[in-house]
C-alpha positions as semicolon CSV with decimal commas, in nm:
position;residue;x (nm);y (nm);z (nm)
1;X;0,191;-2,273;-4,499
2;X;-0,050;-2,013;-4,348
3;X;-0,325;-2,223;-4,250
4;X;-0,122;-2,532;-4,116
5;X;0,138;-2,290;-3,902
6;X;-0,214;-2,067;-3,763
7;X;-0,329;-2,430;-3,676
8;X;-0,018;-2,574;-3,472
9;X;-0,006;-2,217;-3,311
10;X;-0,345;-2,256;-3,171
11;X;-0,404;-2,628;-3,083
12;X;-0,047;-2,704;-3,028
13;X;0,189;-2,428;-2,917
14;X;-0,081;-2,221;-2,729
15;X;-0,243;-2,485;-2,475
16;X;0,139;-2,642;-2,423
17;X;0,258;-2,291;-2,329
18;X;-0,045;-2,222;-2,165
19;X;-0,020;-2,508;-1,918
20;X;0,349;-2,438;-1,868
21;X;0,326;-2,085;-1,785
22;X;0,073;-2,169;-1,524
23;X;0,226;-2,433;-1,373
24;X;0,590;-2,212;-1,343
25;X;0,402;-1,885;-1,308
26;X;0,278;-1,722;-1,001
27;X;0,245;-1,402;-0,873
28;X;0,331;-1,282;-1,205
29;X;0,674;-1,421;-1,139
30;X;0,875;-1,677;-1,320
31;X;0,969;-1,979;-1,079
32;X;1,227;-2,179;-1,267
33;X;1,385;-2,254;-0,966
34;X;1,154;-2,485;-0,931
35;X;1,276;-2,727;-1,222
36;X;1,553;-2,805;-0,932
37;X;1,290;-2,872;-0,707
38;X;1,121;-3,073;-0,856
39;X;1,395;-3,319;-1,067
40;X;1,595;-3,379;-0,746
41;X;1,285;-3,481;-0,597
42;X;1,346;-3,869;-0,495
43;X;1,003;-4,035;-0,650
44;X;1,014;-3,777;-0,959
45;X;1,414;-3,908;-1,033
46;X;1,271;-4,283;-1,015
47;X;1,038;-4,189;-1,269
48;X;1,300;-4,013;-1,495
49;X;1,507;-4,338;-1,445
50;X;1,228;-4,593;-1,503
51;X;1,087;-4,395;-1,809
52;X;1,469;-4,396;-1,979
53;X;1,532;-4,770;-1,849
54;X;1,239;-4,904;-1,961
55;X;1,247;-4,744;-2,341
56;X;1,624;-4,876;-2,353
57;X;1,476;-5,220;-2,290
58;X;1,197;-5,195;-2,497
59;X;1,385;-5,093;-2,780
60;X;1,689;-5,351;-2,743
61;X;1,437;-5,593;-2,710
62;X;1,221;-5,480;-2,962
63;X;1,542;-5,500;-3,195
64;X;1,663;-5,883;-3,122
65;X;1,337;-6,009;-3,227
66;X;1,246;-5,805;-3,503
67;X;1,566;-5,787;-3,694
68;X;1,531;-6,144;-3,786
69;X;1,190;-6,071;-3,948
70;X;1,334;-5,762;-4,138
71;X;1,541;-6,020;-4,316
72;X;1,267;-6,253;-4,396
73;X;1,053;-5,977;-4,517
74;X;1,342;-5,866;-4,739
75;X;1,463;-6,136;-4,863
76;X;1,267;-6,441;-4,880
77;X;0,956;-6,524;-5,054
78;X;0,699;-6,702;-4,945
79;X;0,309;-6,794;-4,965
80;X;0,113;-6,551;-4,768
81;X;0,377;-6,264;-4,753
82;X;0,188;-6,011;-4,800
83;X;-0,131;-6,087;-4,589
84;X;0,164;-6,149;-4,338
85;X;0,295;-5,817;-4,358
86;X;-0,058;-5,652;-4,288
87;X;-0,068;-5,920;-3,962
88;X;0,226;-5,763;-3,832
89;X;0,158;-5,441;-3,865
90;X;-0,227;-5,453;-3,700
91;X;-0,026;-5,412;-3,336
92;X;0,094;-5,092;-3,523
93;X;-0,210;-4,907;-3,563
94;X;-0,403;-5,067;-3,250
95;X;-0,482;-4,768;-3,000
96;X;-0,268;-4,818;-2,652
97;X;-0,537;-4,937;-2,431
98;X;-0,615;-5,217;-2,682
99;X;-0,239;-5,324;-2,644
100;X;-0,258;-5,247;-2,257
101;X;-0,611;-5,514;-2,264
102;X;-0,451;-5,752;-2,503
103;X;-0,175;-5,829;-2,246
104;X;-0,401;-5,785;-1,910
105;X;-0,642;-6,036;-2,064
106;X;-0,289;-6,275;-2,130
107;X;-0,061;-6,165;-1,810
108;X;-0,348;-6,048;-1,596
109;X;-0,576;-6,148;-1,331
110;X;-0,796;-6,477;-1,511
111;X;-0,565;-6,434;-1,797
112;X;-0,457;-6,721;-1,996
113;X;-0,122;-6,760;-1,805
114;X;-0,278;-6,716;-1,482
115;X;-0,569;-7,014;-1,577
116;X;-0,315;-7,232;-1,700
117;X;-0,016;-7,220;-1,467
118;X;-0,123;-6,995;-1,230
119;X;0,091;-6,714;-1,332
120;X;0,057;-6,361;-1,355
121;X;0,315;-6,066;-1,515
122;X;0,058;-5,784;-1,472
123;X;0,201;-5,499;-1,255
124;X;0,541;-5,656;-1,355
125;X;0,814;-5,472;-1,609
126;X;0,795;-5,747;-1,831
127;X;0,396;-5,702;-1,938
128;X;0,532;-5,324;-2,007
129;X;0,831;-5,438;-2,219
130;X;0,658;-5,781;-2,435
131;X;0,361;-5,539;-2,507
132;X;0,600;-5,231;-2,587
133;X;0,727;-5,527;-2,833
134;X;0,399;-5,634;-2,969
135;X;0,363;-5,245;-3,044
136;X;0,664;-5,169;-3,200
137;X;0,752;-5,491;-3,371
138;X;0,659;-5,328;-3,675
139;X;0,861;-4,997;-3,708
140;X;1,156;-5,218;-3,693
141;X;1,037;-5,452;-3,974
142;X;0,897;-5,228;-4,226
143;X;1,186;-4,967;-4,122
144;X;1,468;-5,176;-4,162
145;X;1,319;-5,455;-4,390
146;X;1,200;-5,181;-4,610
147;X;1,517;-5,048;-4,739
148;X;1,704;-5,425;-4,729
149;X;1,475;-5,516;-4,966
150;X;1,601;-5,269;-5,207
151;X;1,963;-5,346;-5,164
152;X;2,111;-5,528;-5,449
153;X;2,185;-5,847;-5,342
154;X;2,464;-5,900;-5,582
155;X;2,700;-5,686;-5,375
156;X;2,697;-5,941;-5,092
157;X;2,710;-6,194;-5,352
158;X;3,022;-6,028;-5,498
159;X;3,187;-6,015;-5,134
160;X;3,135;-6,399;-5,115
161;X;3,295;-6,451;-5,441
162;X;3,583;-6,238;-5,386
163;X;3,612;-6,477;-5,026
164;X;3,457;-6,330;-4,737
165;X;3,204;-6,565;-4,526
166;X;2,865;-6,511;-4,499
167;X;2,892;-6,297;-4,173
168;X;3,214;-6,099;-4,307
169;X;3,028;-6,033;-4,613
170;X;2,677;-5,926;-4,414
171;X;2,899;-5,734;-4,202
172;X;3,114;-5,502;-4,431
173;X;2,827;-5,459;-4,691
174;X;2,496;-5,494;-4,595
175;X;2,534;-5,323;-4,274
176;X;2,671;-5,059;-4,366
177;X;2,432;-5,002;-4,599
178;X;2,180;-5,055;-4,368
179;X;2,317;-4,841;-4,115
180;X;2,037;-4,539;-4,136
181;X;1,780;-4,736;-4,119
182;X;1,918;-4,960;-3,816
183;X;1,982;-4,643;-3,652
184;X;1,634;-4,476;-3,759
185;X;1,444;-4,746;-3,639
186;X;1,547;-4,805;-3,251
187;X;1,485;-4,390;-3,225
188;X;1,178;-4,422;-3,325
189;X;1,100;-4,669;-3,085
190;X;1,275;-4,558;-2,797
191;X;1,041;-4,237;-2,869
192;X;0,722;-4,445;-2,841
193;X;0,860;-4,584;-2,576
194;X;0,980;-4,306;-2,373
195;X;0,626;-4,135;-2,436
196;X;0,439;-4,444;-2,336
197;X;0,114;-4,357;-2,166
198;X;-0,191;-4,606;-2,249
199;X;0,033;-4,972;-2,226
200;X;0,223;-4,858;-1,846
201;X;-0,152;-4,708;-1,737
202;X;-0,300;-5,011;-1,775
203;X;-0,001;-5,291;-1,697
204;X;0,202;-5,101;-1,468
205;X;-0,043;-5,016;-1,202
206;X;0,095;-4,843;-0,940
207;X;0,452;-4,950;-0,864
208;X;0,573;-4,801;-1,257
209;X;0,530;-4,446;-1,350
210;X;0,653;-4,312;-1,684
211;X;0,696;-3,919;-1,736
212;X;0,371;-3,929;-1,939
213;X;0,172;-4,128;-1,676
214;X;0,339;-3,884;-1,416
215;X;0,232;-3,608;-1,621
216;X;-0,143;-3,726;-1,606
217;X;-0,124;-3,827;-1,210
218;X;-0,023;-3,498;-1,136
219;X;-0,252;-3,302;-1,354
220;X;-0,590;-3,546;-1,291
221;X;-0,532;-3,645;-0,947
222;X;-0,273;-3,407;-0,734
223;X;-0,371;-3,104;-0,937
224;X;-0,023;-2,988;-0,910
225;X;0,064;-2,759;-1,213
226;X;0,369;-2,656;-1,124
227;X;0,502;-3,015;-1,123
228;X;0,362;-3,135;-1,435
229;X;0,518;-2,850;-1,619
230;X;0,875;-2,923;-1,479
231;X;0,797;-3,279;-1,662
232;X;0,668;-3,133;-1,963
233;X;0,973;-2,972;-2,056
234;X;1,181;-3,242;-1,942
235;X;0,967;-3,452;-2,162
236;X;0,968;-3,190;-2,466
237;X;1,392;-3,129;-2,440
238;X;1,417;-3,544;-2,462
239;X;1,203;-3,568;-2,730
240;X;1,375;-3,257;-2,961
241;X;1,670;-3,403;-2,933
242;X;1,500;-3,761;-3,021
243;X;1,357;-3,611;-3,318
244;X;1,687;-3,375;-3,416
245;X;1,905;-3,773;-3,428
246;X;1,620;-3,934;-3,621
247;X;1,610;-3,597;-3,865
248;X;1,987;-3,670;-3,906
249;X;1,972;-4,035;-3,987
250;X;1,686;-4,006;-4,239
251;X;1,858;-3,775;-4,424
252;X;2,171;-4,017;-4,435
253;X;1,923;-4,294;-4,552
254;X;1,729;-4,004;-4,844
255;X;2,122;-3,917;-5,039
256;X;2,345;-4,175;-5,001
257;X;2,190;-4,531;-5,104
258;X;2,135;-4,656;-5,415
259;X;1,870;-4,859;-5,430
260;X;1,672;-5,149;-5,636
261;X;1,344;-5,287;-5,727
262;X;1,244;-5,457;-5,423
263;X;1,057;-5,707;-5,610
264;X;1,369;-5,843;-5,779
265;X;1,545;-5,928;-5,471
266;X;1,327;-6,160;-5,234
267;X;1,357;-6,518;-5,329
268;X;1,239;-6,886;-5,181
269;X;1,420;-7,040;-4,903
270;X;1,695;-7,242;-4,985
271;X;1,857;-7,458;-4,751
272;X;1,752;-7,555;-4,402
273;X;1,943;-7,240;-4,205
274;X;1,642;-7,007;-4,431
275;X;1,361;-7,265;-4,365
276;X;1,445;-7,253;-4,008
277;X;1,476;-6,896;-3,994
278;X;1,142;-6,827;-4,142
279;X;0,991;-7,101;-3,939
280;X;1,099;-6,924;-3,594
281;X;0,981;-6,588;-3,767
282;X;0,716;-6,712;-3,824
283;X;0,632;-6,867;-3,449
284;X;0,741;-6,516;-3,344
285;X;0,485;-6,378;-3,513
286;X;0,203;-6,619;-3,368
287;X;0,343;-6,594;-3,004
288;X;0,408;-6,265;-2,985
289;X;0,161;-6,091;-3,226
290;X;-0,145;-6,311;-3,247
291;X;-0,200;-6,455;-2,913
292;X;-0,220;-6,172;-2,708
293;X;-0,508;-6,082;-3,001
294;X;-0,681;-6,404;-3,001
295;X;-0,651;-6,433;-2,612
296;X;-0,831;-6,062;-2,628
297;X;-1,110;-6,199;-2,852
298;X;-1,139;-6,501;-2,657
299;X;-1,179;-6,310;-2,325
300;X;-1,467;-6,097;-2,510
301;X;-1,694;-6,362;-2,493
302;X;-1,919;-6,436;-2,218
303;X;-1,844;-6,821;-2,181
304;X;-1,896;-6,871;-2,576
305;X;-2,131;-6,628;-2,594
306;X;-2,187;-6,257;-2,686
307;X;-2,321;-6,171;-2,351
308;X;-2,086;-5,896;-2,306
309;X;-2,152;-5,784;-2,634
310;X;-2,533;-5,751;-2,595
311;X;-2,455;-5,599;-2,247
312;X;-2,246;-5,268;-2,447
313;X;-2,610;-5,192;-2,577
314;X;-2,772;-5,167;-2,159
315;X;-2,695;-4,763;-2,072
316;X;-2,500;-4,741;-1,757
317;X;-2,598;-4,469;-1,509
318;X;-2,224;-4,555;-1,338
319;X;-1,964;-4,506;-1,570
320;X;-2,149;-4,325;-1,903
321;X;-2,446;-4,169;-1,942
322;X;-2,551;-4,327;-2,246
323;X;-2,509;-4,737;-2,357
324;X;-2,164;-4,810;-2,401
325;X;-2,187;-4,906;-2,757
326;X;-2,234;-4,551;-2,836
327;X;-1,854;-4,497;-2,791
328;X;-1,859;-4,700;-3,131
329;X;-2,052;-4,411;-3,295
330;X;-1,910;-4,146;-3,141
331;X;-1,532;-4,268;-3,170
332;X;-1,659;-4,286;-3,574
333;X;-1,766;-3,952;-3,602
334;X;-1,487;-3,826;-3,442
335;X;-1,192;-3,988;-3,630
336;X;-1,367;-3,899;-3,960
337;X;-1,385;-3,538;-3,849
338;X;-1,008;-3,564;-3,745
339;X;-0,884;-3,713;-4,023
340;X;-1,052;-3,474;-4,283
341;X;-0,882;-3,188;-4,061
342;X;-0,548;-3,384;-4,066
343;X;-0,533;-3,409;-4,474
344;X;-0,602;-3,062;-4,490
345;X;-0,351;-2,917;-4,268
346;X;-0,120;-3,215;-4,333
347;X;-0,153;-3,212;-4,716
348;X;-0,143;-2,819;-4,711
349;X;0,168;-2,864;-4,535
350;X;0,363;-3,157;-4,732
351;X;0,277;-2,915;-5,056
352;X;0,465;-2,662;-4,918
353;X;0,762;-2,856;-4,786
354;X;0,776;-3,068;-5,162
355;X;0,840;-2,715;-5,334
356;X;1,235;-2,723;-5,410
357;X;1,234;-2,334;-5,358
358;X;1,108;-2,348;-5,038
359;X;1,339;-2,157;-4,781
360;X;1,525;-2,285;-4,456
361;X;1,252;-2,154;-4,255
362;X;0,951;-2,339;-4,415
363;X;1,169;-2,674;-4,423
364;X;1,238;-2,585;-4,029
365;X;0,866;-2,621;-3,990
366;X;0,895;-3,012;-4,090
367;X;1,047;-3,099;-3,781
368;X;0,854;-2,914;-3,575
369;X;0,527;-3,077;-3,729
370;X;0,672;-3,414;-3,556
371;X;0,671;-3,303;-3,240
372;X;0,270;-3,333;-3,129
373;X;0,400;-3,704;-3,146
374;X;0,630;-3,709;-2,888
375;X;0,513;-3,441;-2,654
376;X;0,271;-3,472;-2,434
377;X;-0,061;-3,576;-2,564
378;X;-0,165;-3,536;-2,170
379;X;-0,060;-3,217;-2,165
380;X;-0,189;-3,080;-2,487
381;X;-0,518;-3,224;-2,376
382;X;-0,537;-3,088;-2,015
383;X;-0,368;-2,759;-2,190
384;X;-0,736;-2,765;-2,432
385;X;-0,892;-2,670;-2,136
386;X;-0,695;-2,403;-2,027
387;X;-0,678;-2,247;-2,293
388;X;-0,934;-2,270;-2,525
389;X;-1,188;-2,111;-2,214
390;X;-1,269;-1,760;-2,373
391;X;-1,417;-1,617;-2,658
392;X;-1,322;-1,641;-2,978
393;X;-1,221;-1,961;-2,917
394;X;-1,400;-2,122;-2,638
395;X;-1,417;-2,452;-2,700
396;X;-1,455;-2,660;-2,390
397;X;-1,818;-2,716;-2,444
398;X;-1,786;-2,815;-2,817
399;X;-1,772;-3,142;-2,999
400;X;-1,517;-3,022;-3,207
401;X;-1,247;-3,015;-2,938
402;X;-1,141;-3,415;-2,989
403;X;-1,133;-3,422;-3,305
404;X;-0,907;-3,119;-3,322
405;X;-0,665;-3,318;-3,026
406;X;-0,668;-3,600;-3,303
407;X;-0,568;-3,423;-3,588
408;X;-0,268;-3,290;-3,421
409;X;-0,138;-3,645;-3,414
410;X;-0,307;-3,782;-3,765
411;X;-0,168;-3,485;-3,979
412;X;0,215;-3,557;-3,888
413;X;0,153;-3,875;-4,087
414;X;0,005;-3,732;-4,336
415;X;0,273;-3,518;-4,415
416;X;0,528;-3,838;-4,376
417;X;0,295;-4,030;-4,602
418;X;0,262;-3,753;-4,903
419;X;0,606;-3,512;-4,865
420;X;0,791;-3,814;-5,052
421;X;0,509;-3,859;-5,363
422;X;0,476;-3,483;-5,340
423;X;0,829;-3,486;-5,410
424;X;0,939;-3,712;-5,692
425;X;0,652;-3,511;-5,872
426;X;0,857;-3,354;-6,166
427;X;0,812;-2,994;-6,180
428;X;0,878;-2,979;-6,551
429;X;0,528;-3,111;-6,621
430;X;0,327;-2,846;-6,400
431;X;0,579;-2,596;-6,606
432;X;0,431;-2,737;-6,906
433;X;0,073;-2,711;-6,770
434;X;0,114;-2,385;-6,732
435;X;0,288;-2,283;-7,071
436;X;-0,065;-2,470;-7,197
437;X;-0,255;-2,208;-6,994
438;X;-0,360;-2,388;-6,688
439;X;-0,392;-2,220;-6,410
440;X;-0,211;-2,267;-6,065
441;X;-0,541;-2,487;-5,930
442;X;-0,594;-2,675;-6,251
443;X;-0,241;-2,758;-6,305
444;X;-0,263;-2,909;-5,924
445;X;-0,556;-3,063;-6,046
446;X;-0,458;-3,190;-6,355
447;X;-0,140;-3,303;-6,291
448;X;-0,086;-3,344;-5,887
449;X;-0,356;-3,517;-5,795
450;X;-0,374;-3,828;-6,004
451;X;0,000;-3,865;-5,916
452;X;-0,106;-3,846;-5,521
453;X;-0,470;-3,941;-5,530
454;X;-0,328;-4,312;-5,390
455;X;-0,102;-4,180;-5,153
456;X;-0,366;-3,915;-5,006
457;X;-0,630;-4,178;-4,924
458;X;-0,338;-4,397;-4,772
459;X;-0,273;-4,076;-4,548
460;X;-0,624;-4,057;-4,491
461;X;-0,625;-4,419;-4,375
462;X;-0,330;-4,366;-4,192
463;X;-0,503;-4,035;-4,001
464;X;-0,870;-4,234;-3,920
465;X;-0,664;-4,543;-3,743
466;X;-0,444;-4,309;-3,547
467;X;-0,752;-4,094;-3,459
468;X;-0,953;-4,351;-3,335
469;X;-0,744;-4,463;-3,083
470;X;-0,549;-4,182;-2,969
471;X;-0,604;-4,136;-2,585
472;X;-0,383;-3,947;-2,357
473;X;-0,516;-3,603;-2,499
474;X;-0,885;-3,726;-2,535
475;X;-0,934;-3,874;-2,204
476;X;-0,916;-3,515;-2,076
477;X;-1,149;-3,398;-2,291
478;X;-1,396;-3,646;-2,387
479;X;-1,720;-3,569;-2,248
480;X;-1,942;-3,809;-2,008
481;X;-2,240;-3,832;-2,280
482;X;-2,004;-3,861;-2,554
483;X;-1,717;-4,146;-2,474
484;X;-1,473;-4,262;-2,756
485;X;-1,385;-4,631;-2,772
486;X;-1,028;-4,578;-2,577
487;X;-1,195;-4,367;-2,286
488;X;-1,489;-4,614;-2,290
489;X;-1,228;-4,893;-2,227
490;X;-0,969;-4,726;-1,977
491;X;-1,312;-4,669;-1,775
492;X;-1,432;-5,008;-1,757
493;X;-1,065;-5,167;-1,634
494;X;-1,100;-4,948;-1,395
495;X;-1,435;-5,053;-1,257
496;X;-1,434;-5,421;-1,078
497;X;-1,632;-5,661;-1,165
498;X;-1,648;-5,922;-1,437
499;X;-1,931;-5,782;-1,644
500;X;-1,746;-5,413;-1,683
501;X;-1,384;-5,648;-1,742
502;X;-1,586;-5,825;-2,035
503;X;-1,692;-5,521;-2,173
504;X;-1,406;-5,353;-2,165
505;X;-1,251;-5,649;-2,384
506;X;-1,567;-5,623;-2,618
507;X;-1,485;-5,282;-2,698
508;X;-1,126;-5,332;-2,726
509;X;-1,217;-5,649;-2,963
510;X;-1,421;-5,372;-3,195
511;X;-1,170;-5,131;-3,160
512;X;-0,928;-5,368;-3,269
513;X;-1,154;-5,484;-3,572
514;X;-1,204;-5,174;-3,749
515;X;-0,862;-5,040;-3,697
516;X;-0,736;-5,396;-3,888
517;X;-0,995;-5,305;-4,127
518;X;-0,867;-4,973;-4,216
519;X;-0,488;-5,147;-4,218
520;X;-0,622;-5,438;-4,451
521;X;-0,739;-5,147;-4,696
522;X;-0,404;-4,957;-4,689
523;X;-0,232;-5,295;-4,739
524;X;-0,393;-5,269;-5,109
525;X;-0,379;-4,879;-5,148
526;X;-0,011;-4,855;-5,054
527;X;0,175;-4,647;-5,368
528;X;0,461;-4,885;-5,292
529;X;0,599;-5,206;-5,275
530;X;0,912;-5,096;-5,025
531;X;0,682;-5,145;-4,755
532;X;0,821;-4,869;-4,543
533;X;0,601;-4,641;-4,355
């Protein structure tokens, strides 16, 4: 635990504490009255209300559209199911900047809807809600569908034989068993939409602002650190409450159910209702998920040529100090370095948490590992500039600063991927190896590593995809001569002109292809077939 604790203390707790302290402390005295002053401002109350309202609406809409798909993936077997599962998951691993770009190409100025019917939905709340559904669709499908596929269908069939209607059998038997997943999925969706930044930044315009966007505006445009610090504390408290409820639902999910092999629960569709449900889900996937991606690719083409892609090789003295295509190689280098850091930190933390004799303090660190996913990435990025500015940790001019920020987001995914597998390793195997004279290192290398090797590769893949698309912290600390792909896309979208727009779409398409390729590799490396994250 020593290295993970030190890493999170230095590169998460310290930067966040530094920016909060700077914002709430003046002339050596704390200004806690600033908390009340900020949250009572009319414009801040509007931001808090919109952040909560859009998160609730996005969560409800995602559940409404994704729960039927969860049933289809859990109970129906059809050709191309594994490929479709990968397609459904692609939006979740895409950077939020790419998601915003895809919907901008669909509903924005000169977008598909604008060209066909003269309808624009950008800078409206509907564009934000639909983009959030696009991004979080896979969360519900994998979380609820993964558990649903492992429930024994004979229990519901027994209720039907005893005279229950299909609806009653589902309500009395299946739904109570699904309750932990049905509770956990919306909590995760709410967390992701409550802290939304890239989607709202691109699609919301000046009319809509979430807490994350407002923190960015207060720090980078208004330079009001005290207001940003208060908003960070508000977001921190909300995220902490969400994670506490999520941890409780996960514990129920792990201990309350008896599961079966998911391969035995799926059947070919039978009857008109099942075929109609399958067709409806396929249609919704095509419209909600595939259409935005297809439009993104189409907008990246100059007519039907590659002019925008060729323009990426030209040095741009206005926005970048290097050719925009250099952002591709910079992002890959940063993501590889961040993946290495995340695997080491997350792997050590997972190994410590997996021990059956781990104390309460160690188990409590498990919840703290999830905080970087919910605490404002903008705050972390700006905190890096404030806290890491003095020897021996003066890293503001170092290239390692970006991978460190990206690893903070990747490490929790490593822990969540490896922890269940490490807990499943029979401790008696290690004891037998020790009795035969193996050292602890050799026992881990000969016993644990062969069992967790595939999980380690999956964890590394998730960390790579997440690091590649990190935007909130990177936008502060990426240097002009080394922009990452998400930062390059955002900067190009902020500039007027058809060429800048086309280059942004081209870079977004490249980023999408790289993330999708990483996901397809993950699908082949998955350690089980439960379909869960």
